[in-house]
Tab-separated table of C-alpha atoms in Angstrom:
chain	number	residue	atom	x	y	z
W	53	UNK	CA	27.420	17.947	-20.576
W	54	UNK	CA	29.860	15.436	-22.055
W	55	UNK	CA	30.002	11.986	-20.466
W	56	UNK	CA	33.767	12.124	-21.027
W	57	UNK	CA	34.024	15.286	-18.907
W	58	UNK	CA	31.980	13.672	-16.160
W	59	UNK	CA	34.131	10.541	-16.180
W	60	UNK	CA	37.332	12.591	-16.061
W	61	UNK	CA	36.005	14.539	-13.071
W	62	UNK	CA	34.666	11.491	-11.222
W	63	UNK	CA	37.549	11.123	-8.692
W	64	UNK	CA	37.283	14.815	-7.791
W	65	UNK	CA	33.484	14.680	-7.605
W	66	UNK	CA	33.552	11.656	-5.297
W	67	UNK	CA	36.081	13.331	-3.014
W	68	UNK	CA	34.067	16.557	-2.955
W	69	UNK	CA	30.840	14.670	-2.221
W	70	UNK	CA	32.431	12.846	0.724
W	71	UNK	CA	33.945	16.039	2.149
W	72	UNK	CA	30.676	17.914	1.699
W	73	UNK	CA	28.664	15.198	3.438
W	74	UNK	CA	31.071	15.267	6.380
W	75	UNK	CA	31.146	19.074	6.533
W	76	UNK	CA	27.474	19.978	6.255
W	77	UNK	CA	25.456	20.029	9.484
W	78	UNK	CA	22.818	17.292	9.789
W	79	UNK	CA	19.561	19.181	10.134
W	80	UNK	CA	16.475	17.551	11.668
W	81	UNK	CA	13.071	17.261	10.057
W	82	UNK	CA	10.612	19.952	11.136
W	83	UNK	CA	8.803	19.187	14.383
W	84	UNK	CA	5.048	19.244	14.812
W	85	UNK	CA	1.944	17.426	13.688
W	86	UNK	CA	2.001	15.743	10.296
W	87	UNK	CA	-1.722	16.006	9.714
W	88	UNK	CA	-4.416	18.533	10.379
W	89	UNK	CA	-7.439	20.477	9.211
W	90	UNK	CA	-7.451	24.139	8.222
W	91	UNK	CA	-9.925	26.513	6.574
W	92	UNK	CA	-13.633	26.591	5.875
W	93	UNK	CA	-15.650	25.377	2.901
W	94	UNK	CA	-15.926	22.189	0.844
W	95	UNK	CA	-13.429	19.485	1.845
W	96	UNK	CA	-10.129	19.188	-0.006
W	97	UNK	CA	-8.100	16.147	1.034
W	98	UNK	CA	-4.395	16.821	0.539
W	99	UNK	CA	-1.444	14.432	0.728
W	100	UNK	CA	2.133	15.755	0.806
W	101	UNK	CA	4.852	13.159	0.258
W	102	UNK	CA	8.531	12.929	-0.491
W	103	UNK	CA	12.015	13.588	0.780
W	104	UNK	CA	13.617	16.069	3.185
W	105	UNK	CA	12.088	19.068	1.421
W	106	UNK	CA	8.637	17.584	2.027
W	107	UNK	CA	9.584	16.690	5.615
W	108	UNK	CA	10.532	20.297	6.381
W	109	UNK	CA	14.269	20.000	6.903
W	110	UNK	CA	15.641	23.525	7.239
W	111	UNK	CA	12.929	25.006	9.478
W	112	UNK	CA	11.987	24.216	13.071
W	113	UNK	CA	8.227	23.649	12.733
W	114	UNK	CA	5.877	22.076	10.213
W	115	UNK	CA	3.884	25.291	10.463
W	116	UNK	CA	6.697	27.018	8.529
W	117	UNK	CA	7.539	24.091	6.239
W	118	UNK	CA	5.977	23.076	2.922
W	119	UNK	CA	3.071	21.076	4.365
W	120	UNK	CA	1.824	23.644	6.854
W	121	UNK	CA	2.222	26.595	4.524
W	122	UNK	CA	0.659	24.775	1.572
W	123	UNK	CA	-2.385	23.654	3.562
W	124	UNK	CA	-3.067	27.223	4.693
W	125	UNK	CA	-2.531	28.689	1.229
W	126	UNK	CA	-4.849	26.130	-0.366
W	127	UNK	CA	-7.549	26.747	2.228
W	128	UNK	CA	-7.393	30.458	1.432
W	129	UNK	CA	-7.165	30.239	-2.339
W	130	UNK	CA	-9.686	27.419	-2.799
W	131	UNK	CA	-12.134	28.508	-0.078
W	132	UNK	CA	-11.902	24.953	1.201
W	133	UNK	CA	-11.496	22.967	4.372
W	134	UNK	CA	-8.132	21.317	3.776
W	135	UNK	CA	-7.654	17.926	5.453
W	136	UNK	CA	-3.913	17.374	5.054
W	137	UNK	CA	-1.434	14.627	5.819
W	138	UNK	CA	2.338	14.490	5.419
W	139	UNK	CA	4.237	11.279	4.636
W	140	UNK	CA	7.913	12.076	4.103
W	141	UNK	CA	11.407	11.163	5.227
W	142	UNK	CA	14.881	12.583	4.701
W	143	UNK	CA	16.986	10.897	2.027
W	144	UNK	CA	14.211	9.217	0.038
W	145	UNK	CA	14.386	8.680	-3.695
W	146	UNK	CA	11.202	8.554	-5.777
W	147	UNK	CA	11.093	4.753	-5.557
W	148	UNK	CA	11.636	4.856	-1.788
W	149	UNK	CA	8.847	7.428	-1.435
W	150	UNK	CA	6.443	4.924	-2.976
W	151	UNK	CA	7.675	2.250	-0.560
W	152	UNK	CA	7.108	4.593	2.395
W	153	UNK	CA	3.590	5.467	1.222
W	154	UNK	CA	2.698	1.814	0.838
W	155	UNK	CA	3.960	1.097	4.328
W	156	UNK	CA	2.138	4.076	5.874
W	157	UNK	CA	-1.160	3.973	3.997
W	158	UNK	CA	-1.848	0.386	2.903
W	159	UNK	CA	-4.739	-1.043	4.862
W	160	UNK	CA	-5.905	2.317	6.230
W	161	UNK	CA	-8.373	3.070	3.403
W	162	UNK	CA	-7.489	6.787	3.347
W	163	UNK	CA	-8.816	8.959	0.541
W	164	UNK	CA	-7.164	12.051	-0.938
W	165	UNK	CA	-8.129	14.413	-3.727
W	166	UNK	CA	-4.729	15.950	-4.496
W	167	UNK	CA	-1.187	14.766	-3.801
W	168	UNK	CA	1.891	16.996	-3.878
W	169	UNK	CA	5.133	15.047	-4.273
W	170	UNK	CA	8.597	16.503	-3.636
W	171	UNK	CA	11.308	14.109	-4.816
W	172	UNK	CA	14.175	14.110	-7.266
W	173	UNK	CA	17.309	15.467	-5.619
W	174	UNK	CA	18.112	12.081	-4.107
W	175	UNK	CA	17.561	10.475	-7.514
W	176	UNK	CA	20.253	12.829	-8.803
W	177	UNK	CA	22.556	12.106	-5.856
W	178	UNK	CA	22.017	8.372	-6.309
W	179	UNK	CA	22.757	8.618	-10.049
W	180	UNK	CA	19.356	7.198	-11.005
W	181	UNK	CA	18.979	7.612	-14.797
W	182	UNK	CA	16.396	10.262	-15.638
W	183	UNK	CA	14.170	7.894	-17.605
W	184	UNK	CA	14.151	5.394	-14.738
W	185	UNK	CA	13.194	8.217	-12.379
W	186	UNK	CA	10.287	9.067	-14.694
W	187	UNK	CA	9.159	5.439	-14.682
W	188	UNK	CA	9.270	5.476	-10.881
W	189	UNK	CA	7.192	8.664	-10.816
W	190	UNK	CA	4.678	6.980	-13.091
W	191	UNK	CA	4.471	3.985	-10.732
W	192	UNK	CA	3.987	6.398	-7.823
W	193	UNK	CA	1.225	8.326	-9.609
W	194	UNK	CA	-0.553	5.115	-10.598
W	195	UNK	CA	-0.440	3.786	-7.039
W	196	UNK	CA	-1.765	7.043	-5.618
W	197	UNK	CA	-4.670	6.986	-8.046
W	198	UNK	CA	-5.551	3.321	-7.594
W	199	UNK	CA	-4.824	2.819	-3.884
W	200	UNK	CA	-5.868	6.090	-2.247
W	201	UNK	CA	-8.126	7.727	-4.819
W	202	UNK	CA	-5.926	10.687	-5.749
W	203	UNK	CA	-7.445	12.489	-8.723
W	204	UNK	CA	-4.364	14.597	-9.470
W	205	UNK	CA	-0.671	14.407	-8.547
W	206	UNK	CA	1.451	17.546	-8.529
W	207	UNK	CA	5.152	16.753	-8.892
W	208	UNK	CA	7.392	19.581	-7.776
W	209	UNK	CA	10.146	20.500	-10.242
W	210	UNK	CA	13.748	19.679	-9.494
W	211	UNK	CA	15.326	22.648	-7.713
W	212	UNK	CA	18.186	24.573	-9.335
W	213	UNK	CA	20.935	22.518	-7.706
W	214	UNK	CA	23.565	24.534	-9.591
W	215	UNK	CA	22.677	27.426	-7.244
W	216	UNK	CA	22.977	25.513	-3.947
W	217	UNK	CA	25.540	27.524	-1.933
W	218	UNK	CA	26.447	24.501	0.202
W	219	UNK	CA	27.964	22.588	-2.741
W	220	UNK	CA	31.482	23.306	-4.005
W	221	UNK	CA	32.423	23.588	-7.659
W	222	UNK	CA	32.573	21.592	-9.900
W	223	UNK	CA	30.256	19.277	-7.912
W	224	UNK	CA	27.573	21.964	-7.893
W	225	UNK	CA	27.761	22.408	-11.660
W	226	UNK	CA	27.695	18.669	-12.432
W	227	UNK	CA	24.816	17.968	-10.024
W	228	UNK	CA	22.969	20.965	-11.417
W	229	UNK	CA	23.288	19.648	-14.963
W	230	UNK	CA	21.968	16.261	-13.832
W	231	UNK	CA	19.051	17.937	-12.043
W	232	UNK	CA	18.198	19.936	-15.163
W	233	UNK	CA	18.158	16.749	-17.227
W	234	UNK	CA	15.860	15.047	-14.699
W	235	UNK	CA	13.536	18.045	-14.654
W	236	UNK	CA	13.347	18.140	-18.455
W	237	UNK	CA	12.395	14.449	-18.475
W	238	UNK	CA	9.749	15.124	-15.829
W	239	UNK	CA	8.352	18.032	-17.870
W	240	UNK	CA	8.072	15.887	-20.997
W	241	UNK	CA	6.335	13.097	-19.110
W	242	UNK	CA	3.683	15.210	-17.375
W	243	UNK	CA	2.570	16.503	-20.782
W	244	UNK	CA	1.531	12.952	-21.696
W	245	UNK	CA	-1.028	12.664	-18.868
W	246	UNK	CA	-3.965	14.746	-17.678
W	247	UNK	CA	-3.823	13.545	-14.052
W	248	UNK	CA	-0.308	14.779	-13.238
W	249	UNK	CA	1.331	18.180	-13.502
W	250	UNK	CA	4.515	20.084	-12.773
W	251	UNK	CA	4.076	23.721	-11.690
W	252	UNK	CA	6.590	26.476	-12.258
W	253	UNK	CA	8.136	27.232	-8.870
W	254	UNK	CA	10.530	30.208	-8.832
W	255	UNK	CA	12.756	29.822	-5.786
W	256	UNK	CA	14.816	32.543	-4.047
W	257	UNK	CA	17.952	30.450	-3.560
W	258	UNK	CA	20.127	33.236	-2.173
W	259	UNK	CA	22.155	32.153	0.876
W	260	UNK	CA	19.903	34.016	3.337
W	261	UNK	CA	16.844	32.116	2.035
W	262	UNK	CA	18.459	28.702	2.481
W	263	UNK	CA	18.934	26.602	5.594
W	264	UNK	CA	22.180	26.700	7.562
W	265	UNK	CA	23.683	23.900	5.455
W	266	UNK	CA	23.258	25.776	2.168
W	267	UNK	CA	21.553	22.695	0.735
W	268	UNK	CA	18.035	22.549	2.194
W	269	UNK	CA	15.301	25.200	1.913
W	270	UNK	CA	14.874	27.887	4.512
W	271	UNK	CA	11.586	29.516	5.480
W	272	UNK	CA	11.562	31.975	2.503
W	273	UNK	CA	11.998	29.088	0.040
W	274	UNK	CA	9.209	27.052	1.637
W	275	UNK	CA	6.947	30.093	1.544
W	276	UNK	CA	7.642	30.749	-2.151
W	277	UNK	CA	7.156	27.082	-3.010
W	278	UNK	CA	3.863	26.794	-1.106
W	279	UNK	CA	2.497	29.948	-2.734
W	280	UNK	CA	3.427	28.774	-6.239
W	281	UNK	CA	1.972	25.290	-5.747
W	282	UNK	CA	-1.223	26.692	-4.192
W	283	UNK	CA	-1.685	29.042	-7.166
W	284	UNK	CA	-1.227	26.110	-9.521
W	285	UNK	CA	-3.681	23.854	-7.675
W	286	UNK	CA	-6.291	26.595	-7.239
W	287	UNK	CA	-6.211	27.640	-10.898
W	288	UNK	CA	-5.580	24.386	-12.774
W	289	UNK	CA	-6.286	21.401	-10.530
W	290	UNK	CA	-8.917	21.992	-7.892
W	291	UNK	CA	-11.704	23.548	-10.006
W	292	UNK	CA	-12.032	20.206	-11.795
W	293	UNK	CA	-11.474	18.241	-8.602
W	294	UNK	CA	-14.118	20.158	-6.691
W	295	UNK	CA	-16.675	19.524	-9.402
W	296	UNK	CA	-16.163	15.770	-9.112
W	297	UNK	CA	-15.478	15.418	-5.380
W	298	UNK	CA	-17.746	12.702	-4.061
W	299	UNK	CA	-15.838	11.191	-1.142
W	300	UNK	CA	-18.104	10.630	1.903
W	301	UNK	CA	-17.389	11.419	5.531
W	302	UNK	CA	-15.006	14.373	5.212
W	303	UNK	CA	-14.444	14.431	8.982
W	304	UNK	CA	-12.866	11.007	8.817
W	305	UNK	CA	-10.258	11.655	6.122
W	306	UNK	CA	-7.363	11.536	6.100
W	307	UNK	CA	-6.658	9.282	9.045
């Protein structure tokens, strides 16, 4: 996409963004516990972090959101007891997600094996350059490894924003192009490290699968995302993690 085209369209895009923000319903984060234990077998300590899609906006209960569905899928696919915790808030960028994690987890001495991070759309909305967003993801991954013992961080891909039914054209097209550029930068970066990954997550973004605002996931999207991430972790991440898991006191983590 030409920068000239984007600059020419800027007044229209700003007006559309303001109208869209005023028009779309403000949906709450999913209710319910943000930590739990599910399954039977060796312990797998799971952290889910990020923005509104991690917090479950678009469904009523955490049971039907990303965290609840992912914990159950991982327990089944990995034959593990999944000790899970969710740290997420609507509207967070990648940098703000790291700030939230530091505020929530510093001083608690929690320990996790795998982290699943859902961020990126708010980087696009906030016009964060893609390379800066990658640097912020790297800082997040490094902190998770060094501060809370995460062996592997799974970064969810940017969703296909160009298919969000709640956004008008040309705002949808422009935001979608920005999201694609961010996702390409993320894909290049994860190939440079062995402790981070980006799974393929096909999403059914038809209007009936989305939330009422046409912007956030609905239950079918959360289900598809959880199944894809669980397949990825079970096949590519957890076999290595299980072989090296040596964290004591599984009943105490995460707190």
